[in-house]
Tab-separated table of C-alpha atoms in Angstrom:
chain	number	residue	atom	x	y	z
A	165	UNK	CA	36.908	-47.376	-27.665
A	166	UNK	CA	38.499	-46.685	-31.185
A	167	UNK	CA	36.552	-47.411	-34.733
A	168	UNK	CA	38.797	-48.422	-37.811
A	169	UNK	CA	37.002	-46.221	-40.760
A	170	UNK	CA	37.443	-47.924	-44.194
A	171	UNK	CA	39.161	-46.860	-47.421
A	172	UNK	CA	38.022	-42.959	-47.723
A	173	UNK	CA	36.412	-44.739	-51.201
A	174	UNK	CA	33.468	-45.173	-49.352
A	175	UNK	CA	33.650	-42.199	-47.351
A	176	UNK	CA	31.098	-39.800	-49.546
A	177	UNK	CA	28.657	-42.058	-49.604
A	178	UNK	CA	28.116	-40.960	-45.899
A	179	UNK	CA	27.308	-37.575	-47.166
A	180	UNK	CA	24.556	-38.609	-48.953
A	181	UNK	CA	20.790	-38.436	-48.027
A	182	UNK	CA	18.205	-41.594	-48.969
A	183	UNK	CA	15.144	-39.164	-46.965
A	184	UNK	CA	16.218	-36.095	-49.791
A	185	UNK	CA	17.122	-39.361	-53.021
A	186	UNK	CA	12.986	-40.163	-51.854
A	187	UNK	CA	11.622	-36.743	-52.196
A	188	UNK	CA	13.935	-36.027	-55.736
A	189	UNK	CA	12.279	-39.170	-57.277
A	190	UNK	CA	8.763	-38.016	-55.914
A	191	UNK	CA	8.837	-35.187	-57.512
A	192	UNK	CA	10.131	-37.069	-60.602
A	193	UNK	CA	6.652	-38.682	-59.987
A	194	UNK	CA	8.331	-42.496	-60.114
A	195	UNK	CA	10.753	-41.899	-62.964
A	196	UNK	CA	13.730	-43.289	-61.410
A	197	UNK	CA	12.571	-45.841	-58.289
A	198	UNK	CA	15.326	-47.391	-58.632
A	199	UNK	CA	17.618	-44.543	-57.122
A	200	UNK	CA	15.814	-45.032	-54.163
A	201	UNK	CA	17.147	-48.248	-52.978
A	202	UNK	CA	21.079	-47.454	-54.828
A	203	UNK	CA	20.833	-44.446	-52.400
A	204	UNK	CA	20.121	-45.791	-49.191
A	205	UNK	CA	22.249	-49.463	-49.443
A	206	UNK	CA	24.858	-47.360	-48.611
A	207	UNK	CA	23.724	-46.121	-45.459
A	208	UNK	CA	22.324	-48.912	-44.143
A	209	UNK	CA	26.083	-50.702	-43.492
A	210	UNK	CA	27.331	-47.129	-41.582
A	211	UNK	CA	24.093	-47.077	-39.957
A	212	UNK	CA	23.484	-51.542	-38.906
A	213	UNK	CA	27.753	-50.481	-37.834
A	214	UNK	CA	27.281	-48.012	-35.715
A	215	UNK	CA	24.112	-49.006	-34.503
A	216	UNK	CA	26.294	-52.198	-33.611
A	217	UNK	CA	28.832	-50.733	-31.551
A	218	UNK	CA	27.067	-48.391	-29.606
A	219	UNK	CA	25.528	-51.134	-28.984
A	220	UNK	CA	28.151	-52.717	-27.575
A	221	UNK	CA	29.787	-50.048	-25.596
A	222	UNK	CA	26.564	-49.986	-23.970
A	223	UNK	CA	27.085	-53.906	-22.723
A	224	UNK	CA	30.225	-53.144	-22.293
A	225	UNK	CA	28.993	-50.133	-18.932
A	226	UNK	CA	26.506	-51.522	-18.217
A	227	UNK	CA	28.653	-54.697	-16.737
A	228	UNK	CA	31.675	-53.203	-16.223
A	229	UNK	CA	31.066	-54.361	-12.025
A	230	UNK	CA	29.551	-57.639	-12.881
A	231	UNK	CA	32.579	-59.388	-11.461
A	232	UNK	CA	32.830	-58.012	-8.664
A	233	UNK	CA	32.594	-58.748	-4.851
A	234	UNK	CA	28.535	-59.215	-4.294
A	235	UNK	CA	27.118	-59.676	-6.991
A	236	UNK	CA	25.824	-63.011	-5.468
A	237	UNK	CA	23.161	-65.580	-6.314
A	238	UNK	CA	19.775	-64.999	-6.741
A	239	UNK	CA	19.855	-61.802	-7.984
A	240	UNK	CA	23.712	-61.852	-9.840
A	241	UNK	CA	24.593	-58.187	-11.509
A	242	UNK	CA	21.412	-56.228	-9.990
A	243	UNK	CA	21.406	-52.647	-10.291
A	244	UNK	CA	18.015	-51.584	-11.989
A	245	UNK	CA	18.659	-48.166	-11.953
A	246	UNK	CA	21.173	-48.277	-13.952
A	247	UNK	CA	23.542	-46.242	-11.318
A	248	UNK	CA	26.368	-48.133	-12.640
A	249	UNK	CA	25.793	-48.900	-16.072
A	250	UNK	CA	28.334	-45.260	-17.457
A	251	UNK	CA	31.257	-47.359	-16.772
A	252	UNK	CA	33.052	-44.804	-14.112
A	253	UNK	CA	34.387	-46.450	-11.257
A	254	UNK	CA	35.309	-43.102	-8.524
A	255	UNK	CA	31.865	-43.113	-8.188
A	256	UNK	CA	31.135	-47.351	-7.860
A	257	UNK	CA	33.998	-46.922	-5.452
A	258	UNK	CA	32.189	-43.967	-3.392
A	259	UNK	CA	28.639	-46.265	-3.485
A	260	UNK	CA	30.354	-49.649	-2.440
A	261	UNK	CA	32.653	-48.339	0.292
A	262	UNK	CA	28.890	-46.609	1.124
A	263	UNK	CA	27.255	-49.608	1.262
A	264	UNK	CA	29.951	-51.675	2.704
A	265	UNK	CA	29.802	-48.808	6.143
A	266	UNK	CA	25.986	-48.844	6.309
A	267	UNK	CA	26.114	-52.691	6.203
A	268	UNK	CA	28.623	-52.549	9.114
A	269	UNK	CA	26.575	-50.394	11.211
A	270	UNK	CA	24.267	-52.155	10.826
A	271	UNK	CA	25.546	-55.312	11.819
A	272	UNK	CA	26.338	-53.985	14.714
A	273	UNK	CA	23.096	-51.427	15.406
A	274	UNK	CA	21.142	-55.625	15.443
A	275	UNK	CA	23.327	-56.208	17.828
A	276	UNK	CA	22.797	-54.099	19.827
A	277	UNK	CA	18.760	-54.182	19.688
A	278	UNK	CA	19.507	-57.784	21.095
A	279	UNK	CA	21.967	-57.641	23.886
A	280	UNK	CA	20.685	-55.532	26.083
A	281	UNK	CA	17.930	-57.634	26.294
A	282	UNK	CA	20.373	-60.277	28.410
A	283	UNK	CA	23.357	-58.444	29.825
A	284	UNK	CA	22.818	-54.596	30.805
A	285	UNK	CA	27.167	-52.528	32.101
A	286	UNK	CA	26.523	-52.155	35.809
A	287	UNK	CA	26.932	-49.246	37.319
A	288	UNK	CA	26.062	-45.289	35.918
A	289	UNK	CA	25.632	-43.988	32.941
A	290	UNK	CA	25.325	-40.722	33.760
A	291	UNK	CA	26.473	-39.697	36.830
A	292	UNK	CA	25.251	-35.872	37.577
A	293	UNK	CA	21.253	-36.921	36.555
A	294	UNK	CA	22.334	-40.037	38.858
A	295	UNK	CA	20.945	-42.775	35.487
A	296	UNK	CA	22.477	-45.956	35.450
A	297	UNK	CA	23.073	-48.201	32.176
A	298	UNK	CA	20.014	-51.043	34.094
A	299	UNK	CA	17.345	-47.200	34.077
A	300	UNK	CA	17.900	-46.728	29.514
A	301	UNK	CA	15.273	-48.349	27.867
A	302	UNK	CA	16.357	-51.120	25.017
A	303	UNK	CA	15.606	-48.970	21.413
A	304	UNK	CA	14.339	-46.114	20.085
A	305	UNK	CA	12.749	-44.944	24.108
A	306	UNK	CA	16.367	-44.567	24.474
A	307	UNK	CA	16.676	-41.428	22.656
A	308	UNK	CA	15.285	-39.394	25.036
A	309	UNK	CA	16.578	-41.358	28.223
A	310	UNK	CA	20.052	-40.500	27.296
A	311	UNK	CA	21.985	-37.195	28.168
A	312	UNK	CA	23.244	-35.107	25.043
A	313	UNK	CA	26.425	-34.908	25.688
A	314	UNK	CA	25.515	-38.296	26.081
A	315	UNK	CA	25.245	-38.607	22.353
A	316	UNK	CA	27.633	-35.675	21.314
A	317	UNK	CA	29.884	-38.456	22.683
A	318	UNK	CA	28.598	-41.231	20.601
A	319	UNK	CA	29.651	-38.435	17.852
A	320	UNK	CA	32.431	-37.976	18.417
A	321	UNK	CA	33.608	-41.668	18.398
A	322	UNK	CA	32.093	-42.041	14.995
A	323	UNK	CA	33.764	-39.041	13.563
A	324	UNK	CA	37.387	-39.483	15.115
A	325	UNK	CA	36.918	-43.116	13.866
A	326	UNK	CA	36.232	-42.521	9.687
A	327	UNK	CA	38.772	-39.348	10.099
A	328	UNK	CA	41.594	-40.955	12.154
A	329	UNK	CA	41.428	-44.431	12.371
A	330	UNK	CA	39.923	-45.843	8.781
A	331	UNK	CA	42.662	-44.231	7.127
A	332	UNK	CA	44.527	-45.561	4.718
A	333	UNK	CA	42.110	-46.681	2.371
A	334	UNK	CA	42.963	-49.541	-0.243
A	335	UNK	CA	42.978	-47.655	-3.864
A	336	UNK	CA	40.896	-51.113	-5.228
A	337	UNK	CA	38.754	-52.241	-2.762
A	338	UNK	CA	36.329	-50.542	-0.894
A	339	UNK	CA	35.706	-51.022	2.537
A	340	UNK	CA	39.956	-51.793	3.066
A	341	UNK	CA	41.809	-49.235	5.680
A	342	UNK	CA	44.135	-51.938	5.713
A	343	UNK	CA	43.250	-53.327	9.935
A	344	UNK	CA	42.851	-56.777	8.374
A	345	UNK	CA	40.501	-59.286	10.127
A	346	UNK	CA	36.838	-57.683	11.580
A	347	UNK	CA	39.125	-54.624	11.124
A	348	UNK	CA	41.378	-54.831	14.459
A	349	UNK	CA	43.666	-57.159	13.388
A	350	UNK	CA	46.542	-55.808	11.358
A	351	UNK	CA	48.086	-58.331	9.030
A	352	UNK	CA	46.336	-61.106	9.476
A	353	UNK	CA	44.969	-60.797	5.663
A	354	UNK	CA	43.306	-63.814	4.173
A	355	UNK	CA	45.465	-64.990	1.532
A	356	UNK	CA	44.066	-67.759	-0.201
A	357	UNK	CA	41.663	-65.951	-3.129
A	358	UNK	CA	38.377	-67.771	-2.740
A	359	UNK	CA	38.157	-68.580	0.239
A	360	UNK	CA	39.063	-63.953	1.015
A	361	UNK	CA	36.182	-63.180	-1.636
A	362	UNK	CA	34.145	-65.801	0.006
A	363	UNK	CA	34.456	-63.983	3.711
A	364	UNK	CA	33.928	-60.158	1.147
A	365	UNK	CA	31.169	-61.725	-0.484
A	366	UNK	CA	29.754	-63.367	3.137
A	367	UNK	CA	30.334	-59.462	5.133
A	368	UNK	CA	28.828	-57.464	2.016
A	369	UNK	CA	25.527	-59.742	2.428
A	370	UNK	CA	25.637	-60.014	6.075
A	371	UNK	CA	25.629	-56.202	5.731
A	372	UNK	CA	22.366	-55.926	3.200
A	373	UNK	CA	20.160	-58.080	5.571
A	374	UNK	CA	21.317	-56.216	8.719
A	375	UNK	CA	20.543	-53.432	6.709
A	376	UNK	CA	16.613	-54.860	5.888
A	377	UNK	CA	16.506	-55.843	9.210
A	378	UNK	CA	16.670	-53.069	11.205
A	379	UNK	CA	14.740	-50.742	9.596
A	380	UNK	CA	11.800	-53.456	9.968
A	381	UNK	CA	13.379	-53.780	13.945
A	382	UNK	CA	13.076	-49.606	14.085
A	383	UNK	CA	9.640	-49.276	12.545
A	384	UNK	CA	7.674	-52.572	14.846
A	385	UNK	CA	9.177	-50.969	18.016
A	386	UNK	CA	8.129	-46.908	16.506
A	387	UNK	CA	4.806	-49.099	16.305
A	388	UNK	CA	3.985	-50.871	19.793
A	389	UNK	CA	7.669	-50.340	21.557
A	390	UNK	CA	9.598	-52.991	20.809
A	391	UNK	CA	11.216	-54.315	18.159
A	392	UNK	CA	10.196	-58.144	17.455
A	393	UNK	CA	7.066	-59.704	20.086
A	394	UNK	CA	3.829	-60.095	19.540
A	395	UNK	CA	1.908	-57.704	17.795
A	396	UNK	CA	-0.068	-55.895	19.814
A	397	UNK	CA	-2.230	-53.619	17.936
């Protein structure tokens, strides 16, 4: 932000130091008390002006992203730690993209907890170990039941999706990889801007809810073996 300063005729008083003036007048034992006020007057407007522009700049930086997606009631623009107060869009883009990705994974994870309670794929998960999908427990217990090769396949799939599928990235919309609706139908972008904004806000809100949900599902599963149900300490 460029600050236009007054003409040079007013620049000299900037070098005046009201503290020095005050000390000088104390040394003179109060013979010219008016000089204290006169010495401070040219400085005070500059202090006030500088402070006002500093506060204004701080407000602008803090509100740099208040109109972005995800700013929703009841909290509105919520950044209690001031992470985005510097107004750096690159950092904001990175954090928002991570939030959207984690939200999408959390939505899959919560569904992954619910569906196996009602449906299991037929057949073998690992024929060499005589392990069927029916034999794999739901939830955290599956970590010890699925063979290491199975987890490596999952990691390889996620890496392939991140490196090859989630490309290219939209330059100004985090989480947009030009894959259309549900990330599966390229060329089906919502045209109406209000409807599109509402849908994208819904995705972010659902992702946040899913992240909270899967966290507590893990806690309950770890404590008593199921992600829901009666408490049996």
